[in-house]
PDB file of C-alpha atoms in Angstrom:
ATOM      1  CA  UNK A   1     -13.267 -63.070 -25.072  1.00  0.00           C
ATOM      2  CA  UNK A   2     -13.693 -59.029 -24.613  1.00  0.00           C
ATOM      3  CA  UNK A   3     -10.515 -57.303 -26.347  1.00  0.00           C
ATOM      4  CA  UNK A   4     -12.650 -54.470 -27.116  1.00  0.00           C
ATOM      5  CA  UNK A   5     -11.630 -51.320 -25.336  1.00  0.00           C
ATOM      6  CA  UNK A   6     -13.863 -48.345 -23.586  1.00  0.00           C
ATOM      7  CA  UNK A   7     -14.868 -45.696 -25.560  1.00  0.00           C
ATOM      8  CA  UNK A   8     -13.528 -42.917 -23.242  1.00  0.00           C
ATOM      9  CA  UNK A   9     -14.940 -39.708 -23.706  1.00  0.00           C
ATOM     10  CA  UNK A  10     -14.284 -35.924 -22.073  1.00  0.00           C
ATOM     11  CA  UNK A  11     -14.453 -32.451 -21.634  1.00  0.00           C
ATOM     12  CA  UNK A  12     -12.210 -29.689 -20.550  1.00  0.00           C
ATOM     13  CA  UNK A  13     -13.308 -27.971 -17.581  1.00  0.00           C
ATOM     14  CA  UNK A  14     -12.449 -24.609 -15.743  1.00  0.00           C
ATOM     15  CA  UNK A  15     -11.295 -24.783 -12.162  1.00  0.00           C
ATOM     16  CA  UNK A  16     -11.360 -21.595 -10.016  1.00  0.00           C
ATOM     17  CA  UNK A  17      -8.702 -21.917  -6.787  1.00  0.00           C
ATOM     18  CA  UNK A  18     -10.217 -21.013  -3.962  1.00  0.00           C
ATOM     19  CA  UNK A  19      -9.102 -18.601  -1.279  1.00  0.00           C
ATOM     20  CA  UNK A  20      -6.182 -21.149   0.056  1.00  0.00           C
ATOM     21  CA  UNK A  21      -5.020 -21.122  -3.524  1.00  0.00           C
ATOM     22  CA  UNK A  22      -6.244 -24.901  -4.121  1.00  0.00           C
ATOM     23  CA  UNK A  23      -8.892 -26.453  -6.581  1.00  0.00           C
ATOM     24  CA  UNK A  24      -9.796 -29.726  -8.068  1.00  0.00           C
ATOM     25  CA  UNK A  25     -11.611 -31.651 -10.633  1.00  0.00           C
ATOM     26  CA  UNK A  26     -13.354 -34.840 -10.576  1.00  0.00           C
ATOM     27  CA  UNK A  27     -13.952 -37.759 -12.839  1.00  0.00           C
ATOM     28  CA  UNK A  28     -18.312 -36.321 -13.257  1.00  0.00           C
ATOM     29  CA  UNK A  29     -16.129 -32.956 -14.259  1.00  0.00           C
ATOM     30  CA  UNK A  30     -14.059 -34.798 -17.169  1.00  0.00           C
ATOM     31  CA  UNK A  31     -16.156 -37.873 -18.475  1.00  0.00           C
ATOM     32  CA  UNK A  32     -18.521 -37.000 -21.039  1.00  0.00           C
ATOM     33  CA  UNK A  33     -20.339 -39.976 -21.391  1.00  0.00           C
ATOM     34  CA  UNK A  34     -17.695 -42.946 -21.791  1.00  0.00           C
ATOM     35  CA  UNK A  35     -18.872 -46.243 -22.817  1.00  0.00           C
ATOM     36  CA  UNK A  36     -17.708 -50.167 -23.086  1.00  0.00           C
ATOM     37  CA  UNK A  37     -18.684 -53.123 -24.917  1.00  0.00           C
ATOM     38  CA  UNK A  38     -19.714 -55.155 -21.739  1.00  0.00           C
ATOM     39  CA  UNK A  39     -19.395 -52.699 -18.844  1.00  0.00           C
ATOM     40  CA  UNK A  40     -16.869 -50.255 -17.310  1.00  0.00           C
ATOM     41  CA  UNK A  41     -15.422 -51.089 -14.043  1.00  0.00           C
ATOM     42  CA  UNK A  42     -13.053 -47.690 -12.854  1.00  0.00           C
ATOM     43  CA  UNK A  43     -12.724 -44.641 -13.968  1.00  0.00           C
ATOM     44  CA  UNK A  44      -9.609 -42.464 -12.679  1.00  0.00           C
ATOM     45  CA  UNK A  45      -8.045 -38.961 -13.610  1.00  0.00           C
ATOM     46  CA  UNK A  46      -3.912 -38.701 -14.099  1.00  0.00           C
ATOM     47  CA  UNK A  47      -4.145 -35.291 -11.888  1.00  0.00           C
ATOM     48  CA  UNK A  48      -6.839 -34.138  -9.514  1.00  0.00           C
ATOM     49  CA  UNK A  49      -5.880 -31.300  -7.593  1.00  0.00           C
ATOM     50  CA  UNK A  50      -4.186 -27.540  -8.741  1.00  0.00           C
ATOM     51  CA  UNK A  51      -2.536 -25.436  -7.199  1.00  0.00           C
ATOM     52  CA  UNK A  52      -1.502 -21.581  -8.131  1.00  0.00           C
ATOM     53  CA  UNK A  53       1.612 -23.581  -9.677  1.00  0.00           C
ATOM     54  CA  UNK A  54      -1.359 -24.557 -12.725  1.00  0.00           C
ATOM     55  CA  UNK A  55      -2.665 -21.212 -13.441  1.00  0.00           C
ATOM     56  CA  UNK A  56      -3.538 -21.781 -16.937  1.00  0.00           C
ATOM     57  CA  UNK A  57      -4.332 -25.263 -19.208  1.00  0.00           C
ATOM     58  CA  UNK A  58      -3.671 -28.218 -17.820  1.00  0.00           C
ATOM     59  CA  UNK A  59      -3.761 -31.796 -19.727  1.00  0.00           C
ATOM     60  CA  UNK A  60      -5.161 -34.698 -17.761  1.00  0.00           C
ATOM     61  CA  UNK A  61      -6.046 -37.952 -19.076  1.00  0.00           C
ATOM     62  CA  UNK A  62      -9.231 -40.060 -18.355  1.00  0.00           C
ATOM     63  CA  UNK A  63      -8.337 -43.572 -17.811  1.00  0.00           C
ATOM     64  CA  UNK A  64     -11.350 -45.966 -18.151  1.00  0.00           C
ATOM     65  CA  UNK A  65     -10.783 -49.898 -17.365  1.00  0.00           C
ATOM     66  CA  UNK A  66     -13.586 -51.932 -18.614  1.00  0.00           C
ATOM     67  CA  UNK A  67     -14.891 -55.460 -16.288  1.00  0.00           C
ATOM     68  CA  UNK A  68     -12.545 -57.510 -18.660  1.00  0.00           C
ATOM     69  CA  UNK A  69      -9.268 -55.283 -18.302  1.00  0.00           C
ATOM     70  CA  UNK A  70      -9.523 -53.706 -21.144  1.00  0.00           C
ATOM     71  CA  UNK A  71      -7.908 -50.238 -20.865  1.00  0.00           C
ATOM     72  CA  UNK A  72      -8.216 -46.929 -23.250  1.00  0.00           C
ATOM     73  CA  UNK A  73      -7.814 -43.591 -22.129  1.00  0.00           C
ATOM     74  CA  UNK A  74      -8.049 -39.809 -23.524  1.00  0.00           C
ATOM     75  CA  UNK A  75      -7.212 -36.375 -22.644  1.00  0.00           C
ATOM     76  CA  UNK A  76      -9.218 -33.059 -20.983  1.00  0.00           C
ATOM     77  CA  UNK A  77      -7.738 -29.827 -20.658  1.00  0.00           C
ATOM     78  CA  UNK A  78      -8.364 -27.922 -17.343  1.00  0.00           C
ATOM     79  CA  UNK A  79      -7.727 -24.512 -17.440  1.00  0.00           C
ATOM     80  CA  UNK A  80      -6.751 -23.707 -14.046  1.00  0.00           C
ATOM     81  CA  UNK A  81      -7.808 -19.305 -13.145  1.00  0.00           C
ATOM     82  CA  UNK A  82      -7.462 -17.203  -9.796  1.00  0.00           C
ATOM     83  CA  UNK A  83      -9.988 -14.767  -9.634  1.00  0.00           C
ATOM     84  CA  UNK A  84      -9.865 -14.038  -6.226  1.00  0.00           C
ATOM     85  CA  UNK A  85      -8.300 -10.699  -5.449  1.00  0.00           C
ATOM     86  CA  UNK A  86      -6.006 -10.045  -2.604  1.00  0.00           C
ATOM     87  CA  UNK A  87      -6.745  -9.101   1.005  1.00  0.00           C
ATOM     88  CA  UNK A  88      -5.605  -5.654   1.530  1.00  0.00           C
ATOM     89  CA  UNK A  89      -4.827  -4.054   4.668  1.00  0.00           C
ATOM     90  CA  UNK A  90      -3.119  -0.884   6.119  1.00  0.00           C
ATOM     91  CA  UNK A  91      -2.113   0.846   9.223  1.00  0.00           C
ATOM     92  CA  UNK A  92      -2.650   4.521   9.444  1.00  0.00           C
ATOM     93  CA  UNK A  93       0.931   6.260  10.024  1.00  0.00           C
ATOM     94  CA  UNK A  94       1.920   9.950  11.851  1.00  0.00           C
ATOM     95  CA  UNK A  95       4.605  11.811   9.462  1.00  0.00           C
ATOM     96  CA  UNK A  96       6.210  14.301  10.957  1.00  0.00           C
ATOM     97  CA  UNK A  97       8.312  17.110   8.329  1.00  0.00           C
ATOM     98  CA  UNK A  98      12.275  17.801   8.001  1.00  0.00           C
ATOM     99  CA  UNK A  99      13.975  20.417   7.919  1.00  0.00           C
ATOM    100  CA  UNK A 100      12.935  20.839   4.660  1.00  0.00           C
ATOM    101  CA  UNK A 101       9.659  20.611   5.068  1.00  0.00           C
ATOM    102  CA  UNK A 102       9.581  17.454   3.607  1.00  0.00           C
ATOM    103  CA  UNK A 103       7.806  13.879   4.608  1.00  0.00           C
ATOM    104  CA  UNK A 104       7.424  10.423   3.236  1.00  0.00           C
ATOM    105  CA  UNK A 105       5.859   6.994   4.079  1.00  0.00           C
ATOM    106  CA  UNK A 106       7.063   3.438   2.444  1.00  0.00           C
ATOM    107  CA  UNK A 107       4.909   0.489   1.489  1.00  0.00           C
ATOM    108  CA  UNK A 108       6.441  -0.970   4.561  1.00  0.00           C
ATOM    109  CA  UNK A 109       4.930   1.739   6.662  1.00  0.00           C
ATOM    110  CA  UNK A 110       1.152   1.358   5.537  1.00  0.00           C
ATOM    111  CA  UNK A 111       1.134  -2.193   4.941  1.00  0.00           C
ATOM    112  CA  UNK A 112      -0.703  -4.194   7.689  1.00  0.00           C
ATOM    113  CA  UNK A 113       0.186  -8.014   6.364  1.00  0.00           C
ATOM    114  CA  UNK A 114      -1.681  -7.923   3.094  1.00  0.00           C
ATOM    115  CA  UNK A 115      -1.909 -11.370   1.343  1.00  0.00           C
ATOM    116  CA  UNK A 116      -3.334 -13.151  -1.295  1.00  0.00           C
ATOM    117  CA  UNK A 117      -4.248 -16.571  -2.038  1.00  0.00           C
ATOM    118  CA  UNK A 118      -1.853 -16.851  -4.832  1.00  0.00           C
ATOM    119  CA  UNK A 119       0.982 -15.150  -4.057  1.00  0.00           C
ATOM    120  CA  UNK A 120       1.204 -10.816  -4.507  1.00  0.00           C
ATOM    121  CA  UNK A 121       3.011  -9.517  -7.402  1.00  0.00           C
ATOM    122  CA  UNK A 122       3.711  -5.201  -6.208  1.00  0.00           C
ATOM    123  CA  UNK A 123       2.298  -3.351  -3.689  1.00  0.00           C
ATOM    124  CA  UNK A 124       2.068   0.375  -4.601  1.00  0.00           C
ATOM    125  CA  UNK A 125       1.178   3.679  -2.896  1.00  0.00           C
ATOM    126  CA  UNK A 126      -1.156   6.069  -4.550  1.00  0.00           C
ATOM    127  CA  UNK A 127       0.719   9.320  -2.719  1.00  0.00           C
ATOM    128  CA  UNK A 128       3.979   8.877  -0.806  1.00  0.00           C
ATOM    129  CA  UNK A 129       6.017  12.357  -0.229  1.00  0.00           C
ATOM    130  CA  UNK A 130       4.206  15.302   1.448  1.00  0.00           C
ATOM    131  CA  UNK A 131       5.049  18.892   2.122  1.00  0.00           C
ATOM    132  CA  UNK A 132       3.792  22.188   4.763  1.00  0.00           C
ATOM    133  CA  UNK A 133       0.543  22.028   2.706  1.00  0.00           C
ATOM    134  CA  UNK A 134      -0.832  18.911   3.666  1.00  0.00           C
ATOM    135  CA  UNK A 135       0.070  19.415   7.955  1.00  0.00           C
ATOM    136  CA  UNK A 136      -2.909  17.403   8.947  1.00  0.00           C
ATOM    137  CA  UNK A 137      -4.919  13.820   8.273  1.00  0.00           C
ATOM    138  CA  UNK A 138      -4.375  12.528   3.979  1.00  0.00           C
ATOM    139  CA  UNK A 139      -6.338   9.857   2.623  1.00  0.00           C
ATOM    140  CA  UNK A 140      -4.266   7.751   0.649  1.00  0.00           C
ATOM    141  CA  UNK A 141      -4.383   4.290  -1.073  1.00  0.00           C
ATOM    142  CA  UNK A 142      -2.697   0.992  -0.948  1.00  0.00           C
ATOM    143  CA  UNK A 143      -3.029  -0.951  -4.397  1.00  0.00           C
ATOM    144  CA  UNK A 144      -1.776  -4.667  -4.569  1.00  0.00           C
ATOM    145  CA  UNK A 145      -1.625  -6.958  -7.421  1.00  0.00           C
ATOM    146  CA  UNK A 146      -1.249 -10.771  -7.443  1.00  0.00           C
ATOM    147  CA  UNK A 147       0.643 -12.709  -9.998  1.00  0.00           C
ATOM    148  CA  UNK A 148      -2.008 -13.782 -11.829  1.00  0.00           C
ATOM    149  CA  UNK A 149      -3.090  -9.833 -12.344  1.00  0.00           C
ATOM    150  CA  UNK A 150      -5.944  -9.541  -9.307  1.00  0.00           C
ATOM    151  CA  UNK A 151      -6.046  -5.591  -8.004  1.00  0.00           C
ATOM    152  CA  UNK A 152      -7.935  -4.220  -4.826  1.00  0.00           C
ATOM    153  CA  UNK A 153      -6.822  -1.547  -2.873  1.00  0.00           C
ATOM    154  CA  UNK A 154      -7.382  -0.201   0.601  1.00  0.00           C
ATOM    155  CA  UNK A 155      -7.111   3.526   2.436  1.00  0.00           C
ATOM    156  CA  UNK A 156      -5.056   4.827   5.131  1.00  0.00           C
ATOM    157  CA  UNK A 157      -4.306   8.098   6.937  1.00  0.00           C
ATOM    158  CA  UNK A 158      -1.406   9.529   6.968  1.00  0.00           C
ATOM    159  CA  UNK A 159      -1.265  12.361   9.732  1.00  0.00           C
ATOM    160  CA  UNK A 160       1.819  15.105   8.837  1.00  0.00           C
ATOM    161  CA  UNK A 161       2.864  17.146  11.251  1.00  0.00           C
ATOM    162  CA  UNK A 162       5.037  19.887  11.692  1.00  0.00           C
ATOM    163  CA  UNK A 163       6.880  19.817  14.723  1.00  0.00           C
ATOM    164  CA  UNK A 164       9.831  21.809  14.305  1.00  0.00           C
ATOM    165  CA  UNK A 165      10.440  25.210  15.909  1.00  0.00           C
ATOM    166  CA  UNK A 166      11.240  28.060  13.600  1.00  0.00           C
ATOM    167  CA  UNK A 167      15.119  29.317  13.493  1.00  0.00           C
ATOM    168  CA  UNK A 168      15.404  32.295  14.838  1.00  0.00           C
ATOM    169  CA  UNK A 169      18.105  34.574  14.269  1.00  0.00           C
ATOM    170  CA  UNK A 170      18.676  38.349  15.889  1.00  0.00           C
ATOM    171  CA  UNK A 171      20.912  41.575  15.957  1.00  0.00           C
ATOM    172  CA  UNK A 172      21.996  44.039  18.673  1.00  0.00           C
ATOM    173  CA  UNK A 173      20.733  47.542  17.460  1.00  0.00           C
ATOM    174  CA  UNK A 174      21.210  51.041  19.060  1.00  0.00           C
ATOM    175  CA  UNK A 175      18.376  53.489  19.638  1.00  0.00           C
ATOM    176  CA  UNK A 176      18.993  57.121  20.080  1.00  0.00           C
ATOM    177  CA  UNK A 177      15.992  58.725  21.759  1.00  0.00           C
ATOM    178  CA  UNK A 178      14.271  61.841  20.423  1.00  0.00           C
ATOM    179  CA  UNK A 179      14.037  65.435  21.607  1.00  0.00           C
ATOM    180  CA  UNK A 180      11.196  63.358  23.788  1.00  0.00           C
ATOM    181  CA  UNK A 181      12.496  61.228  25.733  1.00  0.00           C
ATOM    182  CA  UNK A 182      11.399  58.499  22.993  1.00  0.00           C
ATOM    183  CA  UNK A 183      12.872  55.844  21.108  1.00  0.00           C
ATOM    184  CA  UNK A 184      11.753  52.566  19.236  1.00  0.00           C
ATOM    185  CA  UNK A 185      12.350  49.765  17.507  1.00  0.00           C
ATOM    186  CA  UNK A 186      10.736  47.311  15.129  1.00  0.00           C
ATOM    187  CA  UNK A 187      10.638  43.568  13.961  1.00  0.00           C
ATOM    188  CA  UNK A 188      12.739  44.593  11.026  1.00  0.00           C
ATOM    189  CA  UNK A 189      15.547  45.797  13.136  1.00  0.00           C
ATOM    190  CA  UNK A 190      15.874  42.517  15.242  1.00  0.00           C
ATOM    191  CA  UNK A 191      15.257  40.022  12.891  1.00  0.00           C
ATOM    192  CA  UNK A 192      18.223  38.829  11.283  1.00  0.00           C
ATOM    193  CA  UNK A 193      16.957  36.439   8.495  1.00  0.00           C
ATOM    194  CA  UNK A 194      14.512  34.003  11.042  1.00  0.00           C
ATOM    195  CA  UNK A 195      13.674  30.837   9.042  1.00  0.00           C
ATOM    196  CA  UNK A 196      11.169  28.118   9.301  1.00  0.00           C
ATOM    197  CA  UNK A 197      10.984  24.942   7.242  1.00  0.00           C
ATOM    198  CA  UNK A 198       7.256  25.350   6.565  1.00  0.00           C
ATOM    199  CA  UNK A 199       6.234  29.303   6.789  1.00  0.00           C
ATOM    200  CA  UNK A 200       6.460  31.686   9.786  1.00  0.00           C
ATOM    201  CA  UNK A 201       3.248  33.487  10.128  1.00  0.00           C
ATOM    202  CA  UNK A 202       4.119  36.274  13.224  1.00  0.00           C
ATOM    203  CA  UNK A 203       7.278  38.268  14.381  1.00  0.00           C
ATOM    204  CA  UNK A 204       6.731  40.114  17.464  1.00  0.00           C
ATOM    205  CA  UNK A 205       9.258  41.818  19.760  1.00  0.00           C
ATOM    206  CA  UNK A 206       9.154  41.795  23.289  1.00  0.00           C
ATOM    207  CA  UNK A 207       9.730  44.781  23.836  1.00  0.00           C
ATOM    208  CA  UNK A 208       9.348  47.898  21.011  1.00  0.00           C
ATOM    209  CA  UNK A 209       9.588  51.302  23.153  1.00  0.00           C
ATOM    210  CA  UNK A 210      12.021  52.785  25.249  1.00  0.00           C
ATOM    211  CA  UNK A 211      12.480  55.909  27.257  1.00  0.00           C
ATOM    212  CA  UNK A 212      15.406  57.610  29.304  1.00  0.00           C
ATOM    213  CA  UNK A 213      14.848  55.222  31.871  1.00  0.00           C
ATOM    214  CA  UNK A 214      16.202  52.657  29.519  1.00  0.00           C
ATOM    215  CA  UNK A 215      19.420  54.219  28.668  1.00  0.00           C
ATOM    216  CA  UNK A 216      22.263  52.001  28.390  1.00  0.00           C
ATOM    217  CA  UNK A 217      21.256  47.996  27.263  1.00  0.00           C
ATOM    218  CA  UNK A 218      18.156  45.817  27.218  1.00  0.00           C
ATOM    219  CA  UNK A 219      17.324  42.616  26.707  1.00  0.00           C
ATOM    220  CA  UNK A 220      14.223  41.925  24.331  1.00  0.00           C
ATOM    221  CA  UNK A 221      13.136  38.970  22.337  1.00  0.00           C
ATOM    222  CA  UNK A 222      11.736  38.276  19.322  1.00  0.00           C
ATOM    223  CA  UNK A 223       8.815  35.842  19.164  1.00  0.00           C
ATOM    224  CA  UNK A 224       8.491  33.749  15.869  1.00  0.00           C
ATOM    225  CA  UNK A 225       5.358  31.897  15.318  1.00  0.00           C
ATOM    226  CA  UNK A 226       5.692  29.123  12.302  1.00  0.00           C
ATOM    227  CA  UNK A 227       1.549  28.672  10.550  1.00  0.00           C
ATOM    228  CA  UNK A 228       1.540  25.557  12.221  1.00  0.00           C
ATOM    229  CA  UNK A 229       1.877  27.144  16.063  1.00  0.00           C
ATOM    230  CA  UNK A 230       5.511  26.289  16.759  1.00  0.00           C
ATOM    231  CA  UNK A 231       6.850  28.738  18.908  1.00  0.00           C
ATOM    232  CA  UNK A 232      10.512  29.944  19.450  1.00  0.00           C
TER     233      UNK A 232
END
């Protein structure tokens, strides 16, 4: 009779999951060589396949049965990694200012469905808040991590505009006209504290001189012009 059991021999292994988050070992990966008396007749593994769930070691067993059915077995370690980074992508987004002259964007806003195989651990945005000096296209970045510590990053645009019309605010004034006929006024004597949430770059009157054929009241307006071309 054969009571004499395999010699079952291994080796640990690394397994990299692939881009569906899966990976697997055979029994070539883990037998190093395992031997028997009279001859071996299976070889099988306790565990096969990974999953991101196995990120890290892993004990399997070998289990060798020899033609008599004689069983031994012994153990591999596979350390399970995910080097694969995640997929990143973005949308580009239009911001338009406040009051205030203040925008933002969200994650939500420039994220376009990133993913990973694993799963994704934060999704951050290199710039998020804008102001009346960046009115126009902004290159800025969306970084996202995966659980098991995998970074990329992708660009978007954000376009900030300014669309709102400056505040303006008047006063009535009286002009007495000179010994010639003559009279005037100026921006400074209309304007009664006209605002803009970025910066107003021209104040113009309608209207600025006046003669005797004026006497009595007129109507004139005063044009504000924000430094982004709103006009009220």
């Amino acid at each position: 009779q054969d009571i004499i059991k395999p010699t079952v021999l291994t080796q640990n292994v690394t397994v990299s999951l692939d881009a569906n988050g899966a990976g697997s070992v055979t029994v070539a990966d883990i037998d190093n060589g395992s031997t028997d008396n009279c001859s071996i007749a299976s070889r099988t593994l306790s565990k096969t396949s990974f999953d991101c769930s196995n990120v890290g070691a892993n004990t399997i067993y070998l289990i060798v049965t020899d033609v008599n059915g004689n069983i031994d077995s012994a153990s591999a370690v596979v350390t399970v990694q995910d080097a694969i980074k995640p997929t990143v992508l973005t949308q580009n987004v239009t911001v338009s200012l406040d009051a205030s002259g203040a925008g933002s964007v969200t994650v939500a806003d420039i994220d376009n469905g990133s993913n990973d195989n694993c799963t994704i651990a934060t999704r951050t945005l290199s710039k998020s808040t804008f102001d009346c000096s960046e009115v126009g296209a902004n290159t800025i970045y969306l970084i996202v991590t995966d659980v098991n510590g995998n970074i990329d990053s992708a660009s978007a645009a954000v376009t900030v505009q300014d669309i709102i019309k400056p505040t303006v605010l008047t006063q009535n004034v009286t002009v007495s006209l000179d010994a010639n006929g003559a009279g005037s006024v100026t921006v400074a004597d209309i304007d009664n504290g006209s605002t803009d949430n970025c910066s107003i770059a021209s104040r113009t009157l309608s209207k600025t001189s006046f003669d005797c054929s004026n006497v009595g009241a007129n109507t004139i307006y005063l044009i504000v012009t924000d430094v982004n071309g709103n006009i009220d």
